[in-house]
């Protein structure tokens, strides 16, 4: 099964904290040459896709590499990569890391990554900034002409909740206002992450997954318990139809335990391609299901961890 996301990279501040250096990556089959180029690069403030996200202070989607600020255009095109998404992780005003996702393109590629934005001074609705939709052209057209009030649709619900959300079976979910368009192209799962950059600026990054080319094979959301002593499972979805809520009932992940607990301890995103050595209950269960790679993104609000979004490739 080919996933919608083909590459995930981490870019972290170097010792001077004035440039970003390669901090690891997960690469799909046949992408070793792209990795070789990436490993030797550095990005300054506002330089390349990682640097642009650093400067912007919010996620950035680049849907065309040619004639842009992107620095690896030839290598990306040769590797069949067509879209990049950069997600900066800040603690207060200080950058922790930038996670960069790359999508590939082929005739059967269905799914979407979208960036939505609300400026409270000018609007009560959330509008699309940009998005990558693979071959879902009509779904893209309708999305670009849709706005969501707070609490409505996937972006609006995430905006209101202030936490990551997962909506399953989108073709039957009337709370997903684009459900008819989603059903036509086979999109069946929505995952979204809120991103706040100030009191009047809210961004939402959404992942819309199709069964044939899922964004990932499993998604999980973990949140601190009431005492903030451990992370507990909040929601999830697995392409293998595993009942994650039952699997993780009465289970928890300690601060600093494995990649998920480590994201809480450090405020840093993480990539893990050796789940057998992770030690957390999430990694052990993923291994048992035949999953081998984990991506971990901490969601930080007001300098405190709100949630951890983990997905498995």
Short mmCIF file of C-alpha atoms in Angstrom, two decimals:
data_model
loop_
_atom_site.label_atom_id
_atom_site.label_comp_id
_atom_site.label_asym_id
_atom_site.label_seq_id
_atom_site.Cartn_x
_atom_site.Cartn_y
_atom_site.Cartn_z
CA UNK A 1 0.00 0.00 0.00
CA UNK A 2 1.43 3.38 -1.05
CA UNK A 3 0.85 6.26 1.36
CA UNK A 4 0.04 9.80 0.27
CA UNK A 5 3.06 11.20 2.14
CA UNK A 6 6.29 9.91 0.61
CA UNK A 7 8.93 11.72 2.69
CA UNK A 8 9.08 13.21 6.19
CA UNK A 9 12.09 15.28 7.25
CA UNK A 10 13.12 17.15 10.39
CA UNK A 11 15.15 20.34 10.26
CA UNK A 12 16.56 21.57 13.56
CA UNK A 13 18.58 24.62 14.63
CA UNK A 14 22.33 24.09 14.51
CA UNK A 15 24.65 25.07 17.37
CA UNK A 16 24.43 28.75 16.44
CA UNK A 17 20.61 28.54 16.17
CA UNK A 18 20.92 30.75 13.10
CA UNK A 19 20.60 27.95 10.53
CA UNK A 20 18.60 24.76 10.19
CA UNK A 21 20.40 21.49 9.64
CA UNK A 22 19.15 18.04 8.69
CA UNK A 23 17.77 16.25 11.73
CA UNK A 24 16.68 12.96 10.18
CA UNK A 25 14.12 11.69 7.72
CA UNK A 26 11.86 8.87 6.61
CA UNK A 27 11.96 8.16 2.89
CA UNK A 28 9.84 5.94 0.71
CA UNK A 29 11.18 3.39 -1.72
CA UNK A 30 13.52 4.74 -4.38
CA UNK A 31 14.15 8.07 -2.65
CA UNK A 32 17.69 7.51 -1.37
CA UNK A 33 19.14 10.02 -3.86
CA UNK A 34 16.81 12.72 -2.56
CA UNK A 35 17.89 11.89 0.97
CA UNK A 36 21.57 12.12 0.03
CA UNK A 37 21.06 15.67 -1.26
CA UNK A 38 19.02 16.71 1.78
CA UNK A 39 21.52 15.49 4.37
CA UNK A 40 24.15 18.01 3.31
CA UNK A 41 21.93 21.10 3.23
CA UNK A 42 21.48 23.99 5.65
CA UNK A 43 18.73 26.61 5.58
CA UNK A 44 18.92 30.12 6.96
CA UNK A 45 16.04 32.23 8.18
CA UNK A 46 13.54 32.64 5.29
CA UNK A 47 15.62 30.33 3.09
CA UNK A 48 14.09 27.36 1.31
CA UNK A 49 10.92 25.64 2.50
CA UNK A 50 12.08 25.03 6.11
CA UNK A 51 13.34 28.60 6.42
CA UNK A 52 10.12 30.01 4.98
CA UNK A 53 8.09 28.20 7.66
CA UNK A 54 10.48 29.54 10.31
CA UNK A 55 9.94 33.10 9.10
CA UNK A 56 6.18 32.76 8.62
CA UNK A 57 5.61 31.30 12.06
CA UNK A 58 2.93 28.95 10.72
CA UNK A 59 2.66 25.96 8.35
CA UNK A 60 3.46 26.56 4.68
CA UNK A 61 2.28 24.54 1.67
CA UNK A 62 4.25 24.70 -1.58
CA UNK A 63 2.35 23.07 -4.45
CA UNK A 64 4.83 23.93 -7.19
CA UNK A 65 8.59 23.67 -6.86
CA UNK A 66 9.58 25.17 -10.22
CA UNK A 67 10.31 28.92 -10.18
CA UNK A 68 9.89 29.09 -6.40
CA UNK A 69 12.11 29.50 -3.35
CA UNK A 70 12.46 25.71 -3.12
CA UNK A 71 16.12 24.64 -3.27
CA UNK A 72 15.90 20.99 -4.35
CA UNK A 73 13.66 21.32 -7.39
CA UNK A 74 15.54 19.08 -9.82
CA UNK A 75 16.02 16.33 -7.27
CA UNK A 76 12.39 16.49 -6.13
CA UNK A 77 11.08 16.27 -9.69
CA UNK A 78 13.40 13.36 -10.44
CA UNK A 79 12.06 11.60 -7.33
CA UNK A 80 8.43 12.16 -8.35
CA UNK A 81 7.71 14.57 -5.49
CA UNK A 82 5.24 17.31 -6.27
CA UNK A 83 4.28 19.09 -3.05
CA UNK A 84 5.97 20.13 0.17
CA UNK A 85 4.41 21.04 3.52
CA UNK A 86 6.54 22.64 6.24
CA UNK A 87 5.27 22.66 9.83
CA UNK A 88 7.29 24.72 12.31
CA UNK A 89 7.21 23.79 16.00
CA UNK A 90 7.72 26.70 18.37
CA UNK A 91 8.03 26.98 22.13
CA UNK A 92 6.83 30.51 22.65
CA UNK A 93 8.65 32.60 20.04
CA UNK A 94 11.60 30.22 19.75
CA UNK A 95 11.81 27.62 17.00
CA UNK A 96 12.27 24.01 18.07
CA UNK A 97 12.21 22.33 14.67
CA UNK A 98 10.55 22.28 11.26
CA UNK A 99 8.88 19.12 10.02
CA UNK A 100 8.68 18.90 6.22
CA UNK A 101 6.33 16.49 4.44
CA UNK A 102 6.57 15.65 0.75
CA UNK A 103 3.80 14.13 -1.35
CA UNK A 104 4.21 12.26 -4.60
CA UNK A 105 2.09 12.20 -7.71
CA UNK A 106 0.61 9.46 -9.84
CA UNK A 107 -2.68 8.77 -11.59
CA UNK A 108 -4.20 6.98 -8.60
CA UNK A 109 -3.13 9.51 -5.99
CA UNK A 110 -6.18 10.67 -4.02
CA UNK A 111 -6.12 12.63 -0.79
CA UNK A 112 -5.42 16.14 0.39
CA UNK A 113 -3.36 18.29 2.71
CA UNK A 114 -4.93 21.70 3.35
CA UNK A 115 -4.03 24.87 5.23
CA UNK A 116 -6.91 26.98 6.56
CA UNK A 117 -6.69 30.38 8.23
CA UNK A 118 -8.80 32.82 10.20
CA UNK A 119 -7.89 36.41 10.97
CA UNK A 120 -10.28 37.46 13.72
CA UNK A 121 -9.91 41.12 12.81
CA UNK A 122 -11.29 40.64 9.30
CA UNK A 123 -13.54 37.56 9.32
CA UNK A 124 -15.61 35.17 11.41
CA UNK A 125 -14.86 32.32 9.01
CA UNK A 126 -11.94 30.13 8.09
CA UNK A 127 -10.76 30.20 4.46
CA UNK A 128 -8.39 28.00 2.50
CA UNK A 129 -4.87 29.38 2.12
CA UNK A 130 -3.66 26.56 -0.10
CA UNK A 131 -3.84 22.82 -0.46
CA UNK A 132 -2.55 19.80 -2.32
CA UNK A 133 -5.19 17.38 -3.61
CA UNK A 134 -3.45 14.84 -5.82
CA UNK A 135 -5.91 13.95 -8.58
CA UNK A 136 -9.06 15.14 -6.73
CA UNK A 137 -9.61 18.15 -9.01
CA UNK A 138 -13.31 18.78 -8.34
CA UNK A 139 -12.84 18.37 -4.60
CA UNK A 140 -10.05 20.94 -4.82
CA UNK A 141 -12.22 23.38 -6.77
CA UNK A 142 -15.06 23.19 -4.26
CA UNK A 143 -12.70 23.47 -1.29
CA UNK A 144 -11.19 26.66 -2.67
CA UNK A 145 -14.68 28.18 -2.77
CA UNK A 146 -15.77 27.10 0.72
CA UNK A 147 -15.51 28.93 4.04
CA UNK A 148 -16.15 27.50 7.49
CA UNK A 149 -17.57 29.27 10.56
CA UNK A 150 -16.17 28.29 13.94
CA UNK A 151 -17.51 24.86 14.90
CA UNK A 152 -18.58 23.79 11.39
CA UNK A 153 -16.84 21.40 9.05
CA UNK A 154 -13.50 19.81 9.86
CA UNK A 155 -11.49 23.08 9.93
CA UNK A 156 -14.17 24.87 11.96
CA UNK A 157 -14.50 22.05 14.48
CA UNK A 158 -10.73 21.94 15.04
CA UNK A 159 -10.70 25.72 15.38
CA UNK A 160 -13.35 25.51 18.10
CA UNK A 161 -11.82 22.52 19.91
CA UNK A 162 -8.27 23.88 19.91
CA UNK A 163 -7.08 20.28 19.74
CA UNK A 164 -6.33 17.76 16.98
CA UNK A 165 -9.40 15.89 15.76
CA UNK A 166 -10.09 12.77 13.72
CA UNK A 167 -13.32 12.34 11.75
CA UNK A 168 -13.93 8.86 10.33
CA UNK A 169 -16.22 7.73 7.51
CA UNK A 170 -16.40 11.17 5.94
CA UNK A 171 -18.75 9.96 3.22
CA UNK A 172 -21.36 9.37 5.95
CA UNK A 173 -20.41 12.25 8.27
CA UNK A 174 -22.85 15.12 7.82
CA UNK A 175 -20.64 17.19 10.13
CA UNK A 176 -18.10 17.12 7.28
CA UNK A 177 -19.70 19.71 5.02
CA UNK A 178 -17.90 18.45 1.90
CA UNK A 179 -18.97 14.83 2.42
CA UNK A 180 -20.57 14.44 -1.01
CA UNK A 181 -17.42 15.60 -2.80
CA UNK A 182 -15.31 13.39 -0.54
CA UNK A 183 -17.46 10.34 -1.30
CA UNK A 184 -17.05 10.83 -5.05
CA UNK A 185 -13.24 10.63 -4.88
CA UNK A 186 -12.94 8.06 -2.08
CA UNK A 187 -11.76 10.33 0.74
CA UNK A 188 -12.92 8.68 3.96
CA UNK A 189 -10.86 10.08 6.86
CA UNK A 190 -10.05 13.57 8.08
CA UNK A 191 -7.36 14.54 10.58
CA UNK A 192 -6.71 18.13 11.59
CA UNK A 193 -4.28 20.07 13.77
CA UNK A 194 -4.82 23.60 15.13
CA UNK A 195 -2.01 26.11 14.95
CA UNK A 196 -2.19 29.40 16.82
CA UNK A 197 0.29 32.19 16.17
CA UNK A 198 -1.34 34.94 18.22
CA UNK A 199 -4.57 35.94 19.87
CA UNK A 200 -6.25 36.84 16.59
CA UNK A 201 -4.60 34.40 14.16
CA UNK A 202 -5.61 30.74 13.88
CA UNK A 203 -4.42 28.19 11.35
CA UNK A 204 -5.64 24.64 10.82
CA UNK A 205 -3.72 21.96 8.93
CA UNK A 206 -5.94 19.15 7.66
CA UNK A 207 -5.07 15.74 6.25
CA UNK A 208 -7.77 14.05 4.16
CA UNK A 209 -7.07 10.39 3.55
CA UNK A 210 -8.37 7.97 0.93
CA UNK A 211 -8.51 4.23 1.42
CA UNK A 212 -6.41 3.44 -1.66
CA UNK A 213 -3.64 5.95 -0.85
CA UNK A 214 -3.96 6.77 2.87
CA UNK A 215 -2.08 9.67 4.41
CA UNK A 216 -0.80 7.10 6.91
CA UNK A 217 -1.69 3.58 8.01
CA UNK A 218 -2.58 4.65 11.55
CA UNK A 219 -3.28 7.92 13.37
CA UNK A 220 -3.30 8.43 17.14
CA UNK A 221 -3.94 11.44 19.37
CA UNK A 222 -2.52 11.39 22.90
CA UNK A 223 -3.23 14.07 25.51
CA UNK A 224 -2.01 14.75 29.07
CA UNK A 225 -4.27 13.35 31.79
CA UNK A 226 -5.87 15.72 34.30
CA UNK A 227 -2.86 15.56 36.61
CA UNK A 228 -0.49 16.05 33.65
CA UNK A 229 1.40 13.01 34.87
CA UNK A 230 1.06 10.86 31.75
CA UNK A 231 -0.34 10.82 28.23
CA UNK A 232 -3.58 8.97 27.60
CA UNK A 233 -5.17 7.92 24.33
CA UNK A 234 -7.84 10.31 23.05
CA UNK A 235 -8.67 9.19 19.50
CA UNK A 236 -7.29 7.26 16.56
CA UNK A 237 -7.87 5.40 13.35
CA UNK A 238 -6.19 2.37 11.83
CA UNK A 239 -6.43 1.16 8.24
CA UNK A 240 -6.25 -2.38 9.62
CA UNK A 241 -9.54 -1.82 11.48
CA UNK A 242 -7.87 -2.23 14.87
CA UNK A 243 -10.01 -0.98 17.78
CA UNK A 244 -7.47 1.44 19.19
CA UNK A 245 -9.71 2.66 22.03
CA UNK A 246 -10.00 -0.89 23.34
CA UNK A 247 -6.33 -1.55 22.72
CA UNK A 248 -5.22 1.41 24.82
CA UNK A 249 -7.89 1.27 27.54
CA UNK A 250 -6.22 1.90 30.92
CA UNK A 251 -2.86 2.36 29.15
CA UNK A 252 -0.68 5.45 29.31
CA UNK A 253 2.66 6.82 28.16
CA UNK A 254 4.96 8.47 30.67
CA UNK A 255 6.69 11.75 29.99
CA UNK A 256 9.95 10.91 28.23
CA UNK A 257 8.85 7.38 27.32
CA UNK A 258 9.54 6.51 23.70
CA UNK A 259 9.02 8.93 20.84
CA UNK A 260 5.55 10.04 21.96
CA UNK A 261 6.53 10.66 25.57
CA UNK A 262 9.76 12.21 24.35
CA UNK A 263 7.83 14.80 22.34
CA UNK A 264 6.21 15.92 25.60
CA UNK A 265 9.51 16.02 27.48
CA UNK A 266 11.38 17.99 24.81
CA UNK A 267 8.72 19.83 22.81
CA UNK A 268 10.38 18.35 19.72
CA UNK A 269 8.82 16.38 16.87
CA UNK A 270 10.31 12.96 16.28
CA UNK A 271 10.79 10.36 13.57
CA UNK A 272 11.27 6.71 14.46
CA UNK A 273 12.09 3.88 12.07
CA UNK A 274 12.94 1.34 14.80
CA UNK A 275 9.72 0.90 16.75
CA UNK A 276 10.89 -2.33 18.34
CA UNK A 277 13.32 -0.32 20.48
CA UNK A 278 10.89 2.48 21.37
CA UNK A 279 9.46 0.87 24.49
CA UNK A 280 6.10 2.66 24.64
CA UNK A 281 2.80 0.81 24.47
CA UNK A 282 1.97 2.64 21.23
CA UNK A 283 5.14 1.46 19.49
CA UNK A 284 4.75 -2.09 20.76
CA UNK A 285 1.20 -2.30 19.44
CA UNK A 286 2.25 -0.76 16.14
CA UNK A 287 4.99 -3.38 15.77
CA UNK A 288 2.47 -6.11 16.49
CA UNK A 289 0.36 -4.76 13.62
CA UNK A 290 3.27 -4.80 11.19
CA UNK A 291 3.91 -1.06 11.22
CA UNK A 292 7.52 0.07 11.13
CA UNK A 293 7.77 3.87 11.11
CA UNK A 294 6.34 6.57 13.37
CA UNK A 295 6.01 10.34 12.97
CA UNK A 296 5.33 12.35 16.13
CA UNK A 297 4.16 15.97 16.16
CA UNK A 298 3.65 17.81 19.48
CA UNK A 299 0.84 20.37 19.55
CA UNK A 300 1.94 23.18 21.84
CA UNK A 301 -0.30 25.98 23.09
CA UNK A 302 0.75 28.74 25.50
CA UNK A 303 4.13 27.00 25.98
CA UNK A 304 2.39 23.83 27.27
CA UNK A 305 1.72 20.57 25.50
CA UNK A 306 -1.91 20.27 24.41
CA UNK A 307 -1.63 16.97 22.54
CA UNK A 308 0.63 14.68 20.55
CA UNK A 309 -0.37 13.55 17.07
CA UNK A 310 1.34 10.36 15.96
CA UNK A 311 1.00 8.63 12.64
CA UNK A 312 2.51 5.44 11.30
CA UNK A 313 3.77 4.68 7.80
#
